[in-house]
C-alpha cells in the first residue's frame, strides 16, 4: 500500500515537473526584456499594441457569436432528437463528431471552394460575408464539444415529462424550450461555451486562410518577429485557458445538484 502511494506521488511529481518547468521558464524569459533585471515591459508592450487589442477584440466578438449561435442550434436539435427522433441519435452523434476527424484546413478549403467570389454564394467577396464564413467555421469546430456537453446535461433530466407537464399548462414550443429546457441544461451550455471560447481564441488555421484579424494569426505573427513578446502572449493565452477551465469547474460544482425546473 505504501509503495502504491509512493509511485502515485512520484507520478504526480514527474507530471508536475514536466508541466510546470517549461511554463516557469517561459514566464521567466518573458521578464528579461530589460537588460540586467526583471520587468513586465514585454507585457506592457503587448497590452499597448493596437494590433493586440484589435485581434483579441475581434476573436472575443466571434467567440460570443459562436457560443450564441451554436447553442441556439444544438439545444433544440438535441431536445427534438431525444423527444421525437431517438432512432436517429447515432446518426446525429456521428455527424457532430466529423469535425474531430476532418482537419480544419480541409473544412476551410471546402468553404473557399464553395463560397469564393465566383461561386453561386460569393461570401468571400465582402468582409461581412467572410466574417459569416469564419463564424460558420468556428461553429463547425466547436460542434463536437458543444453537442456532447449539452446532450450529457440533457440526459440528466426527463425531457418527455417536462414537455408533457408544460404542454398540460398550455405552454407552446418556444416557451418549453426557453423556460423549461434551457434552464435545465445550463451547465452543459456553459461547459460548451467555455470550451468554445478557448477554441476560438486559439484558432489559427481558419482565420489565417480567410485573412481575418483574429488572435491566433496575431500570435503567430508576433512569434515570428519578436523575442520577448511571444512568451508574454503565451502566458496570457495560458492564463485565459485556465481561467476558462476554472470557471467550468465552478459551474459544474454549483449546478451539479440543481433540481429540474418545470
Short mmCIF file of N, CA and C in Angstrom, two decimals, residues 9-187:
data_model
loop_
_atom_site.label_atom_id
_atom_site.label_comp_id
_atom_site.label_asym_id
_atom_site.label_seq_id
_atom_site.Cartn_x
_atom_site.Cartn_y
_atom_site.Cartn_z
N UNK A 9 2.45 9.35 -5.92
CA UNK A 9 3.01 10.70 -5.71
C UNK A 9 4.20 10.95 -6.62
N UNK A 10 4.95 9.90 -6.94
CA UNK A 10 6.07 10.06 -7.87
C UNK A 10 5.57 10.43 -9.25
N UNK A 11 4.50 9.78 -9.69
CA UNK A 11 3.92 10.11 -10.99
C UNK A 11 3.40 11.54 -11.02
N UNK A 12 2.76 11.97 -9.92
CA UNK A 12 2.27 13.35 -9.84
C UNK A 12 3.43 14.34 -9.89
N UNK A 13 4.51 14.01 -9.17
CA UNK A 13 5.67 14.89 -9.14
C UNK A 13 6.32 15.00 -10.53
N UNK A 14 6.44 13.86 -11.22
CA UNK A 14 7.04 13.88 -12.56
C UNK A 14 6.16 14.68 -13.53
N UNK A 15 4.84 14.45 -13.45
CA UNK A 15 3.93 15.20 -14.31
C UNK A 15 3.96 16.69 -14.04
N UNK A 16 3.99 17.05 -12.75
CA UNK A 16 4.06 18.46 -12.39
C UNK A 16 5.37 19.09 -12.88
N UNK A 17 6.46 18.35 -12.72
CA UNK A 17 7.75 18.85 -13.18
C UNK A 17 7.75 19.06 -14.69
N UNK A 18 7.21 18.08 -15.41
CA UNK A 18 7.15 18.16 -16.86
C UNK A 18 6.27 19.32 -17.33
N UNK A 19 5.24 19.63 -16.55
CA UNK A 19 4.30 20.67 -16.93
C UNK A 19 4.75 22.05 -16.46
N UNK A 20 5.23 22.15 -15.23
CA UNK A 20 5.49 23.45 -14.64
C UNK A 20 6.83 24.05 -15.06
N UNK A 21 7.85 23.22 -15.24
CA UNK A 21 9.18 23.76 -15.54
C UNK A 21 9.19 24.54 -16.85
N UNK A 22 8.64 24.02 -17.96
CA UNK A 22 8.60 24.86 -19.19
C UNK A 22 7.77 26.13 -19.01
N UNK A 23 6.70 26.03 -18.23
CA UNK A 23 5.86 27.22 -18.01
C UNK A 23 6.63 28.27 -17.21
N UNK A 24 7.32 27.85 -16.17
CA UNK A 24 8.11 28.78 -15.36
C UNK A 24 9.24 29.39 -16.19
N UNK A 25 9.87 28.56 -17.03
CA UNK A 25 10.95 29.06 -17.89
C UNK A 25 10.42 30.08 -18.89
N UNK A 26 9.23 29.82 -19.45
CA UNK A 26 8.63 30.77 -20.37
C UNK A 26 8.31 32.09 -19.69
N UNK A 27 7.74 32.00 -18.50
CA UNK A 27 7.42 33.22 -17.75
C UNK A 27 8.69 33.99 -17.38
N UNK A 28 9.73 33.25 -16.96
CA UNK A 28 10.98 33.91 -16.58
C UNK A 28 11.63 34.61 -17.77
N UNK A 29 11.57 33.98 -18.95
CA UNK A 29 12.15 34.59 -20.14
C UNK A 29 11.37 35.83 -20.56
N UNK A 30 10.03 35.80 -20.36
CA UNK A 30 9.22 36.96 -20.75
C UNK A 30 9.52 38.19 -19.90
N UNK A 31 10.21 38.01 -18.77
CA UNK A 31 10.55 39.13 -17.90
C UNK A 31 11.93 39.71 -18.19
N UNK A 32 12.63 39.20 -19.19
CA UNK A 32 14.01 39.59 -19.45
C UNK A 32 14.16 40.68 -20.51
N UNK A 33 13.09 41.34 -20.86
CA UNK A 33 13.16 42.34 -21.93
C UNK A 33 14.10 43.49 -21.56
N UNK A 34 14.12 43.86 -20.29
CA UNK A 34 15.03 44.92 -19.82
C UNK A 34 16.33 44.27 -19.40
N UNK A 35 17.43 44.66 -20.01
CA UNK A 35 18.70 44.01 -19.79
C UNK A 35 19.17 44.17 -18.34
N UNK A 36 19.55 43.04 -17.74
CA UNK A 36 20.12 43.05 -16.40
C UNK A 36 19.12 43.01 -15.27
N UNK A 37 17.82 43.03 -15.55
CA UNK A 37 16.82 42.98 -14.49
C UNK A 37 15.50 42.45 -15.05
N UNK A 38 14.67 41.99 -14.11
CA UNK A 38 13.36 41.52 -14.50
C UNK A 38 12.37 42.69 -14.57
N UNK A 39 11.48 42.61 -15.54
CA UNK A 39 10.45 43.65 -15.68
C UNK A 39 9.27 43.07 -16.46
N UNK A 40 8.19 43.81 -16.42
CA UNK A 40 6.99 43.43 -17.18
C UNK A 40 6.86 44.27 -18.46
N UNK A 41 8.02 44.69 -19.00
CA UNK A 41 8.00 45.51 -20.20
C UNK A 41 7.36 44.78 -21.38
N UNK A 42 7.61 43.48 -21.51
CA UNK A 42 7.01 42.72 -22.62
C UNK A 42 5.49 42.73 -22.52
N UNK A 43 4.98 42.59 -21.31
CA UNK A 43 3.52 42.60 -21.12
C UNK A 43 2.95 43.99 -21.40
N UNK A 44 3.68 45.03 -20.98
CA UNK A 44 3.22 46.39 -21.27
C UNK A 44 3.23 46.65 -22.77
N UNK A 45 4.26 46.14 -23.46
CA UNK A 45 4.32 46.31 -24.91
C UNK A 45 3.16 45.61 -25.60
N UNK A 46 2.86 44.42 -25.12
CA UNK A 46 1.75 43.66 -25.72
C UNK A 46 0.43 44.37 -25.50
N UNK A 47 0.16 44.79 -24.28
CA UNK A 47 -1.13 45.41 -23.97
C UNK A 47 -1.28 46.80 -24.60
N UNK A 48 -0.17 47.44 -24.91
CA UNK A 48 -0.24 48.76 -25.55
C UNK A 48 -0.29 48.68 -27.07
N UNK A 49 -0.18 47.47 -27.60
CA UNK A 49 -0.18 47.28 -29.05
C UNK A 49 -1.63 47.31 -29.56
N UNK A 50 -1.89 48.21 -30.50
CA UNK A 50 -3.24 48.30 -31.07
C UNK A 50 -3.65 47.00 -31.77
N UNK A 51 -2.69 46.33 -32.40
CA UNK A 51 -2.99 45.08 -33.10
C UNK A 51 -3.44 44.00 -32.11
N UNK A 52 -2.85 44.00 -30.93
CA UNK A 52 -3.28 43.04 -29.90
C UNK A 52 -4.72 43.30 -29.49
N UNK A 53 -5.05 44.56 -29.22
CA UNK A 53 -6.42 44.88 -28.80
C UNK A 53 -7.42 44.59 -29.91
N UNK A 54 -7.04 44.92 -31.15
CA UNK A 54 -7.97 44.68 -32.26
C UNK A 54 -8.18 43.19 -32.50
N UNK A 55 -7.08 42.42 -32.50
CA UNK A 55 -7.21 40.99 -32.78
C UNK A 55 -7.92 40.26 -31.66
N UNK A 56 -7.60 40.62 -30.42
CA UNK A 56 -8.27 39.96 -29.30
C UNK A 56 -9.74 40.36 -29.24
N UNK A 57 -10.03 41.63 -29.50
CA UNK A 57 -11.42 42.07 -29.51
C UNK A 57 -12.22 41.38 -30.60
N UNK A 58 -11.61 41.22 -31.78
CA UNK A 58 -12.30 40.53 -32.87
C UNK A 58 -12.56 39.07 -32.50
N UNK A 59 -11.56 38.39 -31.96
CA UNK A 59 -11.74 36.98 -31.57
C UNK A 59 -12.76 36.85 -30.44
N UNK A 60 -12.75 37.81 -29.52
CA UNK A 60 -13.73 37.77 -28.43
C UNK A 60 -15.16 37.92 -28.97
N UNK A 61 -15.34 38.85 -29.92
CA UNK A 61 -16.65 39.01 -30.53
C UNK A 61 -17.08 37.75 -31.26
N UNK A 62 -16.17 37.15 -32.02
CA UNK A 62 -16.50 35.93 -32.74
C UNK A 62 -16.78 34.78 -31.78
N UNK A 63 -16.10 34.75 -30.64
CA UNK A 63 -16.36 33.71 -29.64
C UNK A 63 -17.77 33.84 -29.08
N UNK A 64 -18.17 35.06 -28.77
CA UNK A 64 -19.52 35.29 -28.23
C UNK A 64 -20.58 34.90 -29.26
N UNK A 65 -20.39 35.33 -30.51
CA UNK A 65 -21.35 34.98 -31.56
C UNK A 65 -21.40 33.48 -31.80
N UNK A 66 -20.24 32.84 -31.78
CA UNK A 66 -20.20 31.39 -31.96
C UNK A 66 -20.96 30.67 -30.86
N UNK A 67 -20.75 31.10 -29.61
CA UNK A 67 -21.44 30.48 -28.49
C UNK A 67 -22.95 30.65 -28.61
N UNK A 68 -23.39 31.85 -28.98
CA UNK A 68 -24.83 32.11 -29.09
C UNK A 68 -25.45 31.24 -30.18
N UNK A 69 -24.87 31.25 -31.37
CA UNK A 69 -25.50 30.55 -32.49
C UNK A 69 -25.38 29.03 -32.37
N UNK A 70 -24.26 28.54 -31.86
CA UNK A 70 -24.14 27.09 -31.72
C UNK A 70 -25.07 26.57 -30.63
N UNK A 71 -25.31 27.38 -29.60
CA UNK A 71 -26.25 26.99 -28.56
C UNK A 71 -27.68 26.96 -29.09
N UNK A 72 -28.05 27.99 -29.84
CA UNK A 72 -29.39 28.03 -30.44
C UNK A 72 -29.61 26.92 -31.46
N UNK A 73 -28.54 26.40 -32.01
CA UNK A 73 -28.65 25.28 -32.95
C UNK A 73 -28.71 23.93 -32.23
N UNK A 74 -27.85 23.75 -31.23
CA UNK A 74 -27.68 22.43 -30.63
C UNK A 74 -28.80 22.09 -29.64
N UNK A 75 -29.20 23.05 -28.80
CA UNK A 75 -30.20 22.73 -27.78
C UNK A 75 -31.52 22.25 -28.39
N UNK A 76 -32.12 22.98 -29.36
CA UNK A 76 -33.35 22.44 -29.96
C UNK A 76 -33.13 21.11 -30.68
N UNK A 77 -31.95 20.96 -31.34
CA UNK A 77 -31.68 19.72 -32.05
C UNK A 77 -31.59 18.53 -31.08
N UNK A 78 -30.79 18.68 -30.03
CA UNK A 78 -30.65 17.59 -29.05
C UNK A 78 -31.98 17.30 -28.37
N UNK A 79 -32.74 18.35 -28.08
CA UNK A 79 -34.05 18.17 -27.45
C UNK A 79 -35.01 17.40 -28.36
N UNK A 80 -35.07 17.78 -29.63
CA UNK A 80 -36.01 17.14 -30.54
C UNK A 80 -35.61 15.69 -30.82
N UNK A 81 -34.29 15.44 -30.90
CA UNK A 81 -33.82 14.07 -31.12
C UNK A 81 -34.20 13.18 -29.94
N UNK A 82 -34.03 13.67 -28.73
CA UNK A 82 -34.39 12.88 -27.54
C UNK A 82 -35.90 12.70 -27.42
N UNK A 83 -36.65 13.70 -27.82
CA UNK A 83 -38.09 13.64 -27.62
C UNK A 83 -38.81 12.87 -28.71
N UNK A 84 -38.48 13.14 -29.98
CA UNK A 84 -39.24 12.60 -31.09
C UNK A 84 -38.47 11.64 -32.00
N UNK A 85 -37.16 11.78 -32.07
CA UNK A 85 -36.40 11.00 -33.05
C UNK A 85 -35.22 10.26 -32.41
N UNK A 86 -35.47 9.44 -31.40
CA UNK A 86 -34.35 8.73 -30.76
C UNK A 86 -33.63 7.77 -31.70
N UNK A 87 -34.31 7.33 -32.77
CA UNK A 87 -33.70 6.37 -33.69
C UNK A 87 -32.60 7.00 -34.54
N UNK A 88 -32.62 8.32 -34.69
CA UNK A 88 -31.58 8.98 -35.50
C UNK A 88 -30.45 9.53 -34.62
N UNK A 89 -30.49 9.27 -33.34
CA UNK A 89 -29.45 9.79 -32.46
C UNK A 89 -28.05 9.31 -32.84
N UNK A 90 -27.85 8.03 -33.21
CA UNK A 90 -26.49 7.63 -33.65
C UNK A 90 -26.02 8.41 -34.87
N UNK A 91 -26.94 8.73 -35.79
CA UNK A 91 -26.56 9.49 -36.97
C UNK A 91 -26.14 10.91 -36.59
N UNK A 92 -26.91 11.54 -35.69
CA UNK A 92 -26.58 12.89 -35.25
C UNK A 92 -25.24 12.90 -34.51
N UNK A 93 -25.01 11.91 -33.68
CA UNK A 93 -23.73 11.83 -32.96
C UNK A 93 -22.57 11.65 -33.93
N UNK A 94 -22.78 10.84 -34.97
CA UNK A 94 -21.72 10.65 -35.97
C UNK A 94 -21.42 11.96 -36.70
N UNK A 95 -22.47 12.69 -37.07
CA UNK A 95 -22.28 13.96 -37.78
C UNK A 95 -21.55 14.97 -36.91
N UNK A 96 -21.92 15.04 -35.63
CA UNK A 96 -21.29 16.01 -34.75
C UNK A 96 -19.83 15.66 -34.43
N UNK A 97 -19.44 14.41 -34.66
CA UNK A 97 -18.06 14.02 -34.41
C UNK A 97 -17.17 14.23 -35.62
N UNK A 98 -17.74 14.52 -36.78
CA UNK A 98 -16.94 14.67 -38.00
C UNK A 98 -15.86 15.74 -37.91
N UNK A 99 -16.12 16.91 -37.26
CA UNK A 99 -15.04 17.91 -37.17
C UNK A 99 -13.80 17.44 -36.42
N UNK A 100 -13.92 16.38 -35.63
CA UNK A 100 -12.74 15.82 -34.97
C UNK A 100 -11.94 14.93 -35.91
N UNK A 101 -12.59 14.46 -36.97
CA UNK A 101 -11.94 13.57 -37.93
C UNK A 101 -11.40 14.35 -39.12
N UNK A 102 -12.20 15.30 -39.60
CA UNK A 102 -11.80 16.10 -40.77
C UNK A 102 -10.99 17.30 -40.29
N UNK A 103 -9.77 17.48 -40.74
CA UNK A 103 -8.95 18.61 -40.29
C UNK A 103 -9.57 19.96 -40.66
N UNK A 104 -9.26 20.95 -39.85
CA UNK A 104 -9.81 22.29 -40.10
C UNK A 104 -9.37 22.84 -41.44
N UNK A 105 -8.16 22.51 -41.87
CA UNK A 105 -7.68 23.03 -43.14
C UNK A 105 -8.48 22.46 -44.31
N UNK A 106 -8.95 21.22 -44.18
CA UNK A 106 -9.79 20.61 -45.22
C UNK A 106 -11.15 21.30 -45.25
N UNK A 107 -11.70 21.57 -44.06
CA UNK A 107 -13.00 22.24 -43.97
C UNK A 107 -12.95 23.62 -44.61
N UNK A 108 -11.92 24.38 -44.29
CA UNK A 108 -11.87 25.75 -44.78
C UNK A 108 -11.57 25.79 -46.28
N UNK A 109 -10.80 24.85 -46.81
CA UNK A 109 -10.60 24.79 -48.25
C UNK A 109 -11.89 24.43 -48.97
N UNK A 110 -12.71 23.58 -48.34
CA UNK A 110 -14.02 23.29 -48.90
C UNK A 110 -14.91 24.52 -48.91
N UNK A 111 -14.87 25.29 -47.82
CA UNK A 111 -15.62 26.55 -47.77
C UNK A 111 -15.17 27.51 -48.88
N UNK A 112 -13.86 27.64 -49.04
CA UNK A 112 -13.34 28.55 -50.05
C UNK A 112 -13.72 28.09 -51.46
N UNK A 113 -13.78 26.80 -51.66
CA UNK A 113 -14.16 26.27 -52.97
C UNK A 113 -15.64 26.53 -53.25
N UNK A 114 -16.48 26.42 -52.23
CA UNK A 114 -17.92 26.57 -52.42
C UNK A 114 -18.38 28.03 -52.41
N UNK A 115 -17.69 28.86 -51.61
CA UNK A 115 -18.20 30.21 -51.39
C UNK A 115 -17.22 31.29 -51.82
N UNK A 116 -16.39 31.02 -52.81
CA UNK A 116 -15.48 32.05 -53.29
C UNK A 116 -16.23 33.09 -54.12
N UNK A 117 -15.53 34.10 -54.57
CA UNK A 117 -16.17 35.24 -55.23
C UNK A 117 -16.84 34.90 -56.55
N UNK A 118 -16.51 33.74 -57.12
CA UNK A 118 -17.11 33.35 -58.40
C UNK A 118 -18.15 32.24 -58.26
N UNK A 119 -18.53 31.90 -57.02
CA UNK A 119 -19.48 30.81 -56.79
C UNK A 119 -20.90 31.35 -56.76
N UNK A 120 -21.85 30.44 -56.56
CA UNK A 120 -23.26 30.84 -56.53
C UNK A 120 -23.58 31.66 -55.28
N UNK A 121 -22.78 31.52 -54.21
CA UNK A 121 -22.95 32.31 -52.99
C UNK A 121 -21.59 32.90 -52.61
N UNK A 122 -21.24 34.05 -53.19
CA UNK A 122 -19.89 34.60 -53.04
C UNK A 122 -19.65 35.28 -51.68
N UNK A 123 -19.55 34.50 -50.65
CA UNK A 123 -19.36 35.07 -49.31
C UNK A 123 -18.01 35.76 -49.17
N UNK A 124 -16.98 35.23 -49.82
CA UNK A 124 -15.65 35.82 -49.67
C UNK A 124 -15.48 37.12 -50.46
N UNK A 125 -16.50 37.52 -51.18
CA UNK A 125 -16.40 38.76 -51.96
C UNK A 125 -16.52 40.01 -51.10
N UNK A 126 -17.07 39.87 -49.88
CA UNK A 126 -17.24 41.00 -48.99
C UNK A 126 -16.68 40.66 -47.61
N UNK A 127 -16.37 41.70 -46.85
CA UNK A 127 -15.84 41.49 -45.50
C UNK A 127 -16.88 40.84 -44.59
N UNK A 128 -18.12 41.31 -44.66
CA UNK A 128 -19.16 40.73 -43.82
C UNK A 128 -19.42 39.28 -44.20
N UNK A 129 -19.39 38.97 -45.49
CA UNK A 129 -19.58 37.59 -45.92
C UNK A 129 -18.45 36.69 -45.44
N UNK A 130 -17.22 37.19 -45.49
CA UNK A 130 -16.08 36.42 -44.99
C UNK A 130 -16.19 36.20 -43.49
N UNK A 131 -16.67 37.21 -42.76
CA UNK A 131 -16.87 37.03 -41.32
C UNK A 131 -17.94 35.97 -41.04
N UNK A 132 -18.98 35.94 -41.86
CA UNK A 132 -20.01 34.90 -41.70
C UNK A 132 -19.41 33.52 -41.95
N UNK A 133 -18.57 33.42 -42.97
CA UNK A 133 -17.90 32.15 -43.27
C UNK A 133 -16.97 31.74 -42.13
N UNK A 134 -16.28 32.71 -41.57
CA UNK A 134 -15.43 32.46 -40.41
C UNK A 134 -16.25 31.96 -39.22
N UNK A 135 -17.39 32.59 -38.99
CA UNK A 135 -18.28 32.17 -37.90
C UNK A 135 -18.77 30.74 -38.11
N UNK A 136 -19.13 30.40 -39.34
CA UNK A 136 -19.59 29.04 -39.64
C UNK A 136 -18.47 28.03 -39.39
N UNK A 137 -17.24 28.40 -39.75
CA UNK A 137 -16.11 27.51 -39.49
C UNK A 137 -15.88 27.29 -38.01
N UNK A 138 -16.00 28.36 -37.22
CA UNK A 138 -15.83 28.23 -35.77
C UNK A 138 -16.94 27.38 -35.16
N UNK A 139 -18.15 27.55 -35.66
CA UNK A 139 -19.26 26.72 -35.18
C UNK A 139 -19.00 25.25 -35.49
N UNK A 140 -18.42 24.98 -36.66
CA UNK A 140 -18.10 23.60 -37.02
C UNK A 140 -17.06 23.02 -36.07
N UNK A 141 -16.05 23.80 -35.71
CA UNK A 141 -15.01 23.30 -34.82
C UNK A 141 -15.55 23.04 -33.41
N UNK A 142 -16.47 23.87 -32.95
CA UNK A 142 -16.99 23.72 -31.60
C UNK A 142 -18.15 22.74 -31.51
N UNK A 143 -18.64 22.26 -32.65
CA UNK A 143 -19.82 21.38 -32.67
C UNK A 143 -19.66 20.13 -31.82
N UNK A 144 -18.57 19.35 -31.91
CA UNK A 144 -18.48 18.13 -31.10
C UNK A 144 -18.54 18.39 -29.60
N UNK A 145 -17.84 19.41 -29.14
CA UNK A 145 -17.77 19.68 -27.71
C UNK A 145 -19.09 20.24 -27.18
N UNK A 146 -19.69 21.14 -27.94
CA UNK A 146 -20.96 21.72 -27.51
C UNK A 146 -22.06 20.68 -27.48
N UNK A 147 -22.13 19.86 -28.53
CA UNK A 147 -23.19 18.85 -28.57
C UNK A 147 -23.03 17.85 -27.43
N UNK A 148 -21.81 17.39 -27.19
CA UNK A 148 -21.58 16.41 -26.12
C UNK A 148 -21.94 16.99 -24.76
N UNK A 149 -21.56 18.24 -24.52
CA UNK A 149 -21.84 18.87 -23.23
C UNK A 149 -23.34 19.01 -23.02
N UNK A 150 -24.04 19.51 -24.03
CA UNK A 150 -25.48 19.73 -23.90
C UNK A 150 -26.24 18.41 -23.84
N UNK A 151 -25.83 17.44 -24.65
CA UNK A 151 -26.50 16.15 -24.64
C UNK A 151 -26.31 15.44 -23.31
N UNK A 152 -25.12 15.56 -22.72
CA UNK A 152 -24.89 14.96 -21.41
C UNK A 152 -25.75 15.62 -20.33
N UNK A 153 -25.88 16.95 -20.40
CA UNK A 153 -26.74 17.64 -19.45
C UNK A 153 -28.21 17.27 -19.65
N UNK A 154 -28.61 17.09 -20.90
CA UNK A 154 -30.00 16.74 -21.19
C UNK A 154 -30.33 15.32 -20.75
N UNK A 155 -29.33 14.45 -20.68
CA UNK A 155 -29.57 13.07 -20.25
C UNK A 155 -29.90 12.98 -18.76
N UNK A 156 -29.64 14.04 -18.01
CA UNK A 156 -29.90 14.03 -16.57
C UNK A 156 -31.32 14.47 -16.23
N UNK A 157 -32.09 14.90 -17.22
CA UNK A 157 -33.46 15.35 -16.97
C UNK A 157 -34.44 14.48 -17.76
N UNK A 158 -35.67 14.45 -17.32
CA UNK A 158 -36.72 13.71 -18.02
C UNK A 158 -37.39 14.66 -19.02
N UNK A 159 -36.89 14.64 -20.24
CA UNK A 159 -37.36 15.57 -21.26
C UNK A 159 -38.84 15.38 -21.56
N UNK A 160 -39.27 14.14 -21.66
CA UNK A 160 -40.67 13.87 -22.01
C UNK A 160 -41.61 14.35 -20.92
N UNK A 161 -41.28 14.09 -19.66
CA UNK A 161 -42.15 14.51 -18.57
C UNK A 161 -42.23 16.03 -18.48
N UNK A 162 -41.08 16.71 -18.63
CA UNK A 162 -41.09 18.17 -18.61
C UNK A 162 -41.94 18.73 -19.75
N UNK A 163 -41.82 18.13 -20.92
CA UNK A 163 -42.59 18.61 -22.07
C UNK A 163 -44.09 18.41 -21.85
N UNK A 164 -44.47 17.23 -21.37
CA UNK A 164 -45.89 16.95 -21.14
C UNK A 164 -46.46 17.85 -20.06
N UNK A 165 -45.67 18.09 -19.00
CA UNK A 165 -46.14 18.97 -17.93
C UNK A 165 -46.33 20.39 -18.44
N UNK A 166 -45.38 20.87 -19.24
CA UNK A 166 -45.51 22.23 -19.79
C UNK A 166 -46.68 22.33 -20.76
N UNK A 167 -46.87 21.31 -21.59
CA UNK A 167 -47.99 21.34 -22.52
C UNK A 167 -49.34 21.29 -21.80
N UNK A 168 -49.40 20.55 -20.69
CA UNK A 168 -50.65 20.49 -19.93
C UNK A 168 -51.00 21.85 -19.32
N UNK A 169 -50.01 22.70 -19.15
CA UNK A 169 -50.25 24.05 -18.63
C UNK A 169 -50.43 25.07 -19.76
N UNK A 170 -50.47 24.60 -20.98
CA UNK A 170 -50.74 25.48 -22.10
C UNK A 170 -49.52 26.12 -22.73
N UNK A 171 -48.32 25.63 -22.44
CA UNK A 171 -47.10 26.23 -22.99
C UNK A 171 -46.89 25.80 -24.43
N UNK A 172 -46.38 26.72 -25.24
CA UNK A 172 -46.02 26.41 -26.61
C UNK A 172 -44.59 25.91 -26.69
N UNK A 173 -44.15 25.57 -27.92
CA UNK A 173 -42.81 25.01 -28.06
C UNK A 173 -41.72 26.00 -27.69
N UNK A 174 -41.89 27.27 -28.02
CA UNK A 174 -40.88 28.27 -27.65
C UNK A 174 -40.78 28.41 -26.14
N UNK A 175 -41.93 28.41 -25.47
CA UNK A 175 -41.92 28.51 -24.01
C UNK A 175 -41.27 27.28 -23.39
N UNK A 176 -41.56 26.11 -23.93
CA UNK A 176 -40.96 24.88 -23.40
C UNK A 176 -39.45 24.93 -23.53
N UNK A 177 -38.97 25.37 -24.70
CA UNK A 177 -37.52 25.41 -24.91
C UNK A 177 -36.84 26.41 -24.00
N UNK A 178 -37.35 27.63 -23.95
CA UNK A 178 -36.62 28.70 -23.27
C UNK A 178 -36.91 28.78 -21.77
N UNK A 179 -38.00 28.19 -21.30
CA UNK A 179 -38.33 28.26 -19.88
C UNK A 179 -38.20 26.92 -19.16
N UNK A 180 -38.14 25.83 -19.92
CA UNK A 180 -38.01 24.51 -19.29
C UNK A 180 -36.69 23.83 -19.65
N UNK A 181 -36.38 23.78 -20.94
CA UNK A 181 -35.21 23.02 -21.39
C UNK A 181 -33.91 23.79 -21.15
N UNK A 182 -33.86 25.03 -21.62
CA UNK A 182 -32.62 25.81 -21.47
C UNK A 182 -32.15 25.92 -20.02
N UNK A 183 -33.03 26.27 -19.05
CA UNK A 183 -32.55 26.35 -17.66
C UNK A 183 -32.02 25.03 -17.11
N UNK A 184 -32.57 23.91 -17.56
CA UNK A 184 -32.16 22.62 -17.03
C UNK A 184 -30.89 22.07 -17.67
N UNK A 185 -30.47 22.63 -18.80
CA UNK A 185 -29.21 22.20 -19.42
C UNK A 185 -28.18 23.33 -19.38
N UNK A 186 -28.37 24.26 -18.45
CA UNK A 186 -27.47 25.41 -18.37
C UNK A 186 -26.03 24.99 -18.11
N UNK A 187 -25.84 23.96 -17.28
CA UNK A 187 -24.48 23.51 -17.00
C UNK A 187 -23.79 23.02 -18.27
#
